[in-house]
Tab-separated table of C-alpha atoms in Angstrom:
chain	number	residue	atom	x	y	z
W	1054	MET	CA	-6.689	35.253	-30.490
W	1055	ASN	CA	-7.045	32.920	-27.547
W	1056	ASN	CA	-6.537	35.251	-24.534
W	1057	SER	CA	-7.547	32.718	-21.792
W	1058	PHE	CA	-5.042	31.310	-19.546
W	1059	SER	CA	-5.273	27.778	-17.869
W	1060	PRO	CA	-3.442	27.543	-14.209
W	1061	LYS	CA	-1.440	24.455	-13.697
W	1062	ALA	CA	-1.001	22.740	-9.940
W	1063	SER	CA	2.770	24.266	-9.017
W	1064	THR	CA	2.868	26.814	-6.188
W	1065	GLN	CA	6.547	27.752	-6.645
W	1066	PRO	CA	6.012	31.357	-7.655
W	1067	LEU	CA	4.024	32.072	-4.500
W	1068	ALA	CA	6.665	31.047	-1.849
W	1069	GLY	CA	7.259	33.472	0.752
W	1070	LEU	CA	4.650	36.052	-0.254
W	1071	ASN	CA	1.747	37.412	1.811
W	1072	ALA	CA	-1.662	36.998	1.079
W	1073	ASP	CA	-2.240	40.292	-0.972
W	1074	GLN	CA	0.759	39.477	-2.974
W	1075	LYS	CA	-0.291	36.016	-3.718
W	1076	LEU	CA	-3.712	37.420	-5.055
W	1077	ALA	CA	-1.840	40.028	-7.177
W	1078	VAL	CA	0.325	37.386	-8.770
W	1079	GLU	CA	-2.616	34.634	-9.386
W	1080	TYR	CA	-5.325	36.939	-10.590
W	1081	ILE	CA	-5.293	36.963	-14.413
W	1082	SER	CA	-9.484	37.116	-15.282
W	1083	SER	CA	-9.178	40.778	-16.265
W	1084	PRO	CA	-6.813	43.800	-16.311
W	1085	LEU	CA	-5.018	44.503	-12.682
W	1086	LEU	CA	-4.069	47.590	-11.033
W	1087	VAL	CA	-1.532	46.389	-7.827
W	1088	LEU	CA	-1.702	49.478	-5.611
W	1089	ALA	CA	1.622	48.943	-4.186
W	1090	GLY	CA	2.692	51.315	-0.818
W	1091	ALA	CA	6.098	52.104	-0.617
W	1092	GLY	CA	8.652	49.173	0.498
W	1093	SER	CA	5.442	46.666	0.014
W	1094	GLY	CA	7.052	44.082	-2.413
W	1095	LYS	CA	6.081	45.253	-5.845
W	1096	THR	CA	9.088	43.989	-7.719
W	1097	SER	CA	8.849	40.783	-6.174
W	1098	VAL	CA	5.137	40.818	-7.489
W	1099	ILE	CA	5.590	41.517	-10.857
W	1100	THR	CA	8.714	38.824	-11.087
W	1101	ARG	CA	6.375	36.342	-9.437
W	1102	LYS	CA	3.750	36.932	-11.967
W	1103	ILE	CA	6.149	36.564	-15.019
W	1104	CYS	CA	6.956	33.197	-13.167
W	1105	TYR	CA	3.390	32.577	-12.892
W	1106	LEU	CA	2.233	32.857	-16.142
W	1107	VAL	CA	5.021	31.186	-17.769
W	1108	SER	CA	5.117	27.847	-15.193
W	1109	HIS	CA	1.291	28.029	-14.135
W	1110	CYS	CA	-0.662	29.119	-17.245
W	1111	GLN	CA	-0.144	28.106	-20.875
W	1112	MET	CA	1.583	30.904	-21.972
W	1113	ASP	CA	4.721	31.327	-24.008
W	1114	ALA	CA	7.563	33.164	-22.200
W	1115	ARG	CA	8.000	35.198	-25.807
W	1116	HIS	CA	4.770	36.498	-25.391
W	1117	ILE	CA	5.020	38.262	-22.122
W	1118	THR	CA	6.775	41.995	-21.683
W	1119	ALA	CA	7.327	43.756	-18.698
W	1120	VAL	CA	8.357	47.831	-18.796
W	1121	THR	CA	9.816	50.020	-16.189
W	1122	PHE	CA	11.447	53.633	-16.197
W	1123	THR	CA	15.337	52.922	-15.186
W	1124	ASN	CA	17.884	50.754	-16.690
W	1125	LYS	CA	18.518	49.551	-13.274
W	1126	ALA	CA	15.450	48.730	-12.568
W	1127	ALA	CA	15.005	46.652	-15.619
W	1128	ARG	CA	18.202	44.734	-15.017
W	1129	GLU	CA	16.849	44.107	-11.552
W	1130	MET	CA	13.700	42.483	-12.957
W	1131	ARG	CA	15.481	40.565	-15.360
W	1132	ALA	CA	18.116	39.390	-12.845
W	1133	ARG	CA	15.022	38.348	-10.448
W	1134	SER	CA	12.842	36.577	-13.543
W	1135	SER	CA	16.192	34.556	-14.470
W	1136	ALA	CA	16.965	33.180	-11.023
W	1137	LEU	CA	12.814	32.175	-10.750
W	1138	LEU	CA	12.442	30.595	-14.319
W	1139	GLY	CA	16.036	29.884	-15.646
W	1140	LYS	CA	15.826	28.715	-19.274
W	1141	ALA	CA	11.937	28.348	-19.046
W	1142	GLY	CA	12.173	32.313	-19.073
W	1143	LYS	CA	13.910	32.797	-22.367
W	1144	GLY	CA	12.274	35.151	-24.381
W	1145	VAL	CA	10.515	37.413	-21.562
W	1146	LYS	CA	11.126	41.130	-23.075
W	1147	ILE	CA	11.766	43.455	-19.766
W	1148	SER	CA	13.024	46.611	-20.863
W	1149	THR	CA	12.277	50.315	-20.232
W	1150	PHE	CA	9.731	52.135	-22.141
W	1151	HIS	CA	11.929	53.717	-24.099
W	1152	GLN	CA	13.754	50.623	-25.395
W	1153	LEU	CA	10.174	48.972	-26.196
W	1154	GLY	CA	9.403	51.993	-28.374
W	1155	LEU	CA	12.806	51.717	-29.808
W	1156	LYS	CA	11.985	48.217	-30.693
W	1157	ILE	CA	8.408	48.846	-32.589
W	1158	ILE	CA	10.554	51.628	-34.527
W	1159	GLN	CA	13.313	49.376	-35.481
W	1160	ARG	CA	10.524	46.995	-36.460
W	1161	GLU	CA	8.175	49.481	-38.485
W	1162	LEU	CA	10.948	51.553	-40.051
W	1163	SER	CA	8.728	52.307	-43.117
W	1164	LEU	CA	5.633	53.134	-40.807
W	1165	ALA	CA	8.022	55.411	-38.723
W	1166	LYS	CA	9.641	57.034	-41.935
W	1167	ARG	CA	13.212	56.197	-40.773
W	1168	LYS	CA	15.863	54.277	-42.355
W	1169	SER	CA	18.037	51.473	-40.939
W	1170	GLY	CA	20.613	52.725	-38.660
W	1171	PHE	CA	18.584	56.011	-37.642
W	1172	SER	CA	20.400	58.060	-34.727
W	1173	ILE	CA	18.777	58.925	-31.424
W	1174	LEU	CA	19.450	62.317	-30.763
W	1175	ASP	CA	20.291	63.415	-26.655
W	1176	ASP	CA	19.084	66.776	-25.344
W	1177	GLN	CA	22.200	68.771	-26.445
W	1178	ASP	CA	21.965	67.228	-30.035
W	1179	ALA	CA	18.333	68.012	-30.437
W	1180	LYS	CA	19.043	71.773	-29.217
W	1181	ALA	CA	21.537	72.633	-31.586
W	1182	ILE	CA	19.021	71.613	-34.316
W	1183	ILE	CA	16.429	73.923	-32.761
W	1184	LYS	CA	19.065	76.871	-32.353
W	1185	ASP	CA	19.916	76.273	-36.375
W	1186	ILE	CA	16.120	76.981	-37.062
W	1187	LEU	CA	15.950	79.785	-34.756
W	1188	PHE	CA	19.245	81.421	-35.904
W	1189	ASN	CA	18.464	80.933	-39.503
W	1190	ASP	CA	15.191	83.142	-38.863
W	1191	GLY	CA	17.133	86.134	-37.122
W	1192	ASP	CA	15.638	85.121	-33.869
W	1193	SER	CA	17.732	85.532	-30.694
W	1194	ALA	CA	18.153	81.721	-30.087
W	1195	ASP	CA	19.124	82.067	-26.433
W	1196	GLU	CA	15.803	83.895	-25.888
W	1197	LEU	CA	13.464	80.759	-27.329
W	1198	LEU	CA	15.615	78.046	-27.190
W	1199	ASP	CA	14.769	76.242	-24.113
W	1200	LEU	CA	11.332	77.324	-24.200
W	1201	ALA	CA	10.677	75.869	-27.447
W	1202	GLN	CA	12.531	72.402	-26.582
W	1203	ARG	CA	10.564	72.103	-23.526
W	1204	GLN	CA	7.193	72.889	-25.127
W	1205	MET	CA	7.513	70.568	-28.080
W	1206	SER	CA	8.779	67.677	-25.627
W	1207	GLU	CA	5.461	68.423	-23.543
W	1208	TRP	CA	3.362	68.265	-26.788
W	1209	LYS	CA	4.980	64.741	-27.404
W	1210	ASN	CA	4.545	63.792	-24.129
W	1211	LEU	CA	0.974	64.661	-24.656
W	1212	GLY	CA	0.966	62.430	-27.811
W	1213	LEU	CA	0.377	65.636	-30.499
W	1214	ASN	CA	2.322	66.095	-33.566
W	1215	PRO	CA	2.650	69.563	-35.167
W	1216	GLU	CA	-0.601	69.645	-36.927
W	1217	GLN	CA	-2.262	68.263	-33.572
W	1218	ALA	CA	-0.895	70.775	-31.519
W	1219	ALA	CA	-1.268	73.931	-33.945
W	1220	ALA	CA	-5.336	72.804	-33.439
W	1221	LEU	CA	-5.023	73.599	-29.882
W	1222	TYR	CA	-4.129	77.430	-30.137
W	1223	SER	CA	-7.105	78.916	-31.780
W	1224	LYS	CA	-6.163	82.385	-30.905
W	1225	ALA	CA	-2.125	81.828	-30.316
W	1226	SER	CA	0.563	84.343	-29.419
W	1227	PRO	CA	3.063	85.247	-31.783
W	1228	GLN	CA	5.632	83.532	-29.710
W	1229	GLU	CA	3.320	80.118	-29.784
W	1230	LEU	CA	2.939	80.611	-33.329
W	1231	ARG	CA	6.662	81.006	-33.676
W	1232	ILE	CA	7.072	77.711	-31.498
W	1233	LEU	CA	4.505	75.790	-33.347
W	1234	GLU	CA	6.547	76.920	-36.800
W	1235	VAL	CA	9.678	75.657	-35.058
W	1236	TYR	CA	8.157	72.342	-34.069
W	1237	LYS	CA	7.173	71.701	-37.507
W	1238	ARG	CA	10.426	72.343	-39.283
W	1239	TYR	CA	12.150	70.180	-36.324
W	1240	GLN	CA	10.132	67.370	-37.339
W	1241	ARG	CA	11.278	67.470	-40.730
W	1242	ALA	CA	14.633	68.001	-39.613
W	1243	LEU	CA	14.466	65.005	-37.843
W	1244	ALA	CA	13.014	63.042	-40.683
W	1245	SER	CA	15.885	64.458	-43.143
W	1246	TYR	CA	18.643	63.748	-40.766
W	1247	ASN	CA	17.098	60.066	-40.478
W	1248	ALA	CA	17.142	60.775	-36.500
W	1249	VAL	CA	14.606	60.754	-33.437
W	1250	ASP	CA	14.750	62.070	-30.097
W	1251	PHE	CA	14.232	60.625	-26.918
W	1252	ASP	CA	10.445	61.569	-26.607
W	1253	ASP	CA	9.884	60.316	-30.398
W	1254	LEU	CA	10.660	56.939	-29.122
W	1255	ILE	CA	7.031	56.858	-27.411
W	1256	ALA	CA	5.362	59.285	-29.756
W	1257	ILE	CA	5.940	57.634	-32.645
W	1258	PRO	CA	5.366	53.974	-31.672
W	1259	ALA	CA	2.151	55.293	-30.092
W	1260	ALA	CA	1.277	57.162	-33.409
W	1261	ILE	CA	2.015	54.163	-35.443
W	1262	LEU	CA	-0.035	51.829	-33.697
W	1263	LYS	CA	-2.671	54.264	-33.283
W	1264	ASN	CA	-3.078	54.797	-37.298
W	1265	ASN	CA	-1.967	51.374	-38.860
W	1266	GLU	CA	-4.410	48.374	-37.843
W	1267	GLN	CA	-1.705	45.884	-39.659
W	1268	ALA	CA	1.028	47.177	-37.022
W	1269	LEU	CA	-1.391	46.916	-34.150
W	1270	ALA	CA	-2.261	43.758	-34.852
W	1271	ARG	CA	1.371	42.290	-35.174
W	1272	TRP	CA	2.164	44.118	-31.888
W	1273	ARG	CA	-0.848	42.579	-29.781
W	1274	LEU	CA	0.200	39.428	-31.179
W	1275	ARG	CA	3.542	39.400	-29.719
W	1276	ILE	CA	2.731	41.030	-26.657
W	1277	ARG	CA	-0.352	38.947	-24.839
W	1278	TYR	CA	0.595	40.109	-21.520
W	1279	LEU	CA	1.843	43.482	-20.732
W	1280	LEU	CA	2.930	44.373	-16.913
W	1281	VAL	CA	3.866	47.929	-16.395
W	1282	ASP	CA	5.853	49.063	-13.071
W	1283	GLU	CA	5.800	52.521	-11.470
W	1284	TYR	CA	2.506	53.324	-13.477
W	1285	GLN	CA	1.893	56.387	-11.367
W	1286	ASP	CA	5.259	57.867	-13.421
W	1287	THR	CA	3.274	57.424	-16.995
W	1288	ASN	CA	2.622	60.400	-19.162
W	1289	ILE	CA	-0.193	60.521	-21.826
W	1290	SER	CA	1.785	59.146	-24.525
W	1291	GLN	CA	3.036	56.158	-22.594
W	1292	TYR	CA	-0.332	55.490	-21.259
W	1293	GLN	CA	-1.963	55.572	-25.037
W	1294	LEU	CA	0.900	53.129	-25.859
W	1295	VAL	CA	-0.284	50.929	-23.047
W	1296	LYS	CA	-4.079	51.167	-24.136
W	1297	LEU	CA	-2.882	50.423	-27.825
W	1298	LEU	CA	-0.939	47.450	-26.992
W	1299	VAL	CA	-3.592	45.792	-24.610
W	1300	GLY	CA	-6.766	46.793	-26.410
W	1301	ASP	CA	-9.687	45.068	-24.893
W	1302	ARG	CA	-8.164	41.838	-23.589
W	1303	SER	CA	-7.227	40.851	-20.233
W	1304	GLY	CA	-3.489	40.614	-20.651
W	1305	LEU	CA	-2.690	43.771	-18.294
W	1306	CYS	CA	-1.147	44.307	-14.978
W	1307	VAL	CA	-0.130	47.849	-13.813
W	1308	VAL	CA	2.048	48.447	-10.431
W	1309	GLY	CA	1.642	52.038	-9.218
W	1310	ASP	CA	0.972	54.311	-6.290
W	1311	ASP	CA	-0.413	57.729	-6.782
W	1312	ASP	CA	1.396	59.092	-3.460
W	1313	GLN	CA	4.743	58.347	-4.842
W	1314	SER	CA	4.390	60.048	-8.032
W	1315	ILE	CA	7.399	62.662	-8.205
W	1316	TYR	CA	8.072	63.414	-12.006
W	1317	THR	CA	5.020	65.413	-12.948
W	1318	TRP	CA	7.584	67.874	-13.994
W	1319	ARG	CA	8.682	65.752	-16.840
W	1320	GLY	CA	5.010	65.013	-17.801
W	1321	ALA	CA	4.147	61.975	-15.586
W	1322	ASN	CA	0.532	62.203	-15.198
W	1323	PRO	CA	-0.575	60.402	-12.043
W	1324	GLU	CA	-4.290	60.766	-13.026
W	1325	ASN	CA	-3.617	57.843	-15.426
W	1326	LEU	CA	-3.988	55.499	-12.248
W	1327	ASN	CA	-7.774	56.768	-12.143
W	1328	GLN	CA	-8.470	56.439	-15.709
W	1329	LEU	CA	-7.803	53.080	-15.754
W	1330	SER	CA	-11.009	52.011	-14.339
W	1331	ASP	CA	-12.738	53.949	-17.210
W	1332	ASP	CA	-10.826	52.971	-20.021
W	1333	PHE	CA	-10.437	48.919	-18.973
W	1334	PRO	CA	-13.715	47.864	-17.840
W	1335	GLY	CA	-13.536	45.158	-15.217
W	1336	LEU	CA	-10.459	46.593	-13.929
W	1337	ASN	CA	-9.494	44.644	-10.562
W	1338	VAL	CA	-7.770	46.734	-7.709
W	1339	ILE	CA	-5.618	44.617	-5.319
W	1340	LYS	CA	-3.869	46.928	-2.602
W	1341	LEU	CA	-0.466	45.724	-1.095
W	1342	GLN	CA	-0.008	47.722	2.318
W	1343	GLN	CA	2.248	45.640	4.089
W	1344	ASN	CA	5.621	47.296	4.422
W	1345	TYR	CA	8.821	45.406	4.912
W	1346	ARG	CA	11.328	48.470	5.195
W	1347	SER	CA	9.963	50.468	7.912
W	1348	THR	CA	8.683	50.374	11.815
W	1349	ASN	CA	5.312	51.130	12.375
W	1350	ARG	CA	5.761	54.703	14.078
W	1351	ILE	CA	7.309	55.748	10.657
W	1352	LEU	CA	4.384	54.458	8.768
W	1353	ARG	CA	1.608	55.889	11.010
W	1354	SER	CA	3.508	59.465	10.275
W	1355	ALA	CA	3.456	58.662	7.037
W	1356	ASN	CA	0.106	57.726	6.477
W	1357	GLN	CA	-0.970	60.757	8.676
W	1358	LEU	CA	0.625	62.855	5.947
W	1359	ILE	CA	-0.575	61.339	2.757
W	1360	ALA	CA	-3.750	61.229	4.208
W	1361	ASN	CA	-3.897	65.028	3.073
W	1362	ASN	CA	-3.287	63.838	-0.450
W	1363	SER	CA	-6.476	63.486	-2.880
W	1364	HIS	CA	-6.572	59.857	-3.797
W	1365	LEU	CA	-8.929	57.809	-6.088
W	1366	PHE	CA	-7.630	54.733	-3.531
W	1367	ASP	CA	-6.834	54.862	0.082
W	1368	LYS	CA	-4.425	52.769	1.805
W	1369	LYS	CA	-2.880	52.498	5.377
W	1370	LEU	CA	0.699	51.210	5.213
W	1371	TRP	CA	1.580	48.478	8.130
W	1372	SER	CA	4.522	46.444	9.370
W	1373	GLU	CA	5.423	43.402	11.381
W	1374	LYS	CA	8.873	45.410	12.472
W	1375	GLY	CA	7.286	46.684	15.705
W	1376	LEU	CA	6.519	50.136	17.047
W	1377	GLY	CA	10.291	51.333	16.317
W	1378	ASP	CA	11.709	54.452	17.851
W	1379	THR	CA	10.613	57.729	18.213
W	1380	ILE	CA	10.772	60.497	15.563
W	1381	GLN	CA	12.989	63.305	16.334
W	1382	VAL	CA	12.465	66.744	14.492
W	1383	GLN	CA	15.495	69.199	15.035
W	1384	ARG	CA	15.168	72.461	13.232
W	1385	LEU	CA	18.398	74.218	12.742
W	1386	SER	CA	19.323	77.346	11.465
W	1387	ASN	CA	21.884	76.473	8.414
W	1388	GLU	CA	23.467	73.936	6.894
W	1389	ASP	CA	26.555	74.175	8.790
W	1390	ALA	CA	24.287	73.786	11.921
W	1391	GLU	CA	23.172	70.646	10.486
W	1392	THR	CA	26.184	69.087	9.992
W	1393	GLU	CA	27.439	69.836	13.081
W	1394	PHE	CA	24.185	68.493	14.720
W	1395	ILE	CA	24.612	64.997	12.629
W	1396	CYS	CA	28.191	64.610	13.167
W	1397	ASN	CA	27.738	64.914	17.277
W	1398	GLN	CA	24.602	62.255	16.824
W	1399	ILE	CA	26.851	59.782	15.111
W	1400	ILE	CA	29.750	60.315	17.723
W	1401	ASP	CA	27.354	60.139	20.386
W	1402	GLN	CA	25.684	56.684	19.081
W	1403	LYS	CA	29.195	55.292	17.909
W	1404	LEU	CA	30.705	55.665	21.354
W	1405	LYS	CA	27.494	54.512	23.226
W	1406	GLN	CA	26.465	51.604	21.273
W	1407	GLY	CA	30.059	50.610	19.891
W	1408	CYS	CA	28.928	51.287	16.290
W	1409	ALA	CA	31.062	51.476	13.206
W	1410	PHE	CA	30.681	54.247	11.042
W	1411	SER	CA	29.257	52.118	8.505
W	1412	ASP	CA	26.187	51.432	10.298
W	1413	PHE	CA	25.226	55.190	9.851
W	1414	ALA	CA	23.359	56.542	6.859
W	1415	VAL	CA	22.614	60.268	6.226
W	1416	LEU	CA	19.800	61.139	3.823
W	1417	VAL	CA	19.501	64.634	1.937
W	1418	ARG	CA	16.979	66.027	-0.319
W	1419	GLY	CA	18.521	66.712	-3.763
């Protein structure tokens, strides 16, 4: 398979980009990690790179796939790519990880051991099946239900089927043995119902590509350049899927930032960024450090805090927006005091500066 790209002469996809963003868009010689700090224009880099591959390189749009984590992000990427490419971009596939996994299962039904029209169970449907298994065996469903569901989801995110999970427990406790048994029966139940759960949308495609060379060859032929957004939020199973789809080819660009990893509670593994250099020899790293959202006073404070994190790659965000106002930290006794303080600040600024209430924003955690 020819995996070399031939640049042409137009520069349209590079218009308005800074020097590092241009490097990230143009680099196609080996797998690429774009270490993108907050507010550094990573979505622009991804969509411009898609445009670059189509308009500058001899690459058919239908062989380019970009994946991200939310439907909103995928819609935004599709809109930007369409605005840049027009009809030339028809065939580019931009989706979430789970939508890509669903497409693989739909195309590989026999290997997925499912039939056409299979169901995708939500958490409540999956929980009902687990509850039936526990109840039929005389267990107190409430006692093990949530624990079993969380553990089985974790195993799937690690790419472990019931047999592989059982192999990890040479000295399993009675509770662990019980959950392993439930996992085995739960997977059989899903197959009998012609259904998959949300975690299966990644676990099943990864298993198919790992265990079937013909299927792997088919999907590598379809996907010749893969772009991955928010890479720090990938779990082990998603990372395995990426490795299988790319193989030893150069057609990979991942965009991420280990300092923005906030989903470890649901299986995200920011160490996947560190693993890239081992699994993809020749990996090139380009840092996006110019921030387009904040002033330098905010960025310097953020840099100082982030410096305490453990990283493989260091970066320092900066901005052309000037120094900016001082940062104020106010300690207050309770939520009522916080509310009163914020309201007074808004009223004071509104009266002094003649602002409208629509000029103000309040950010809260959770």
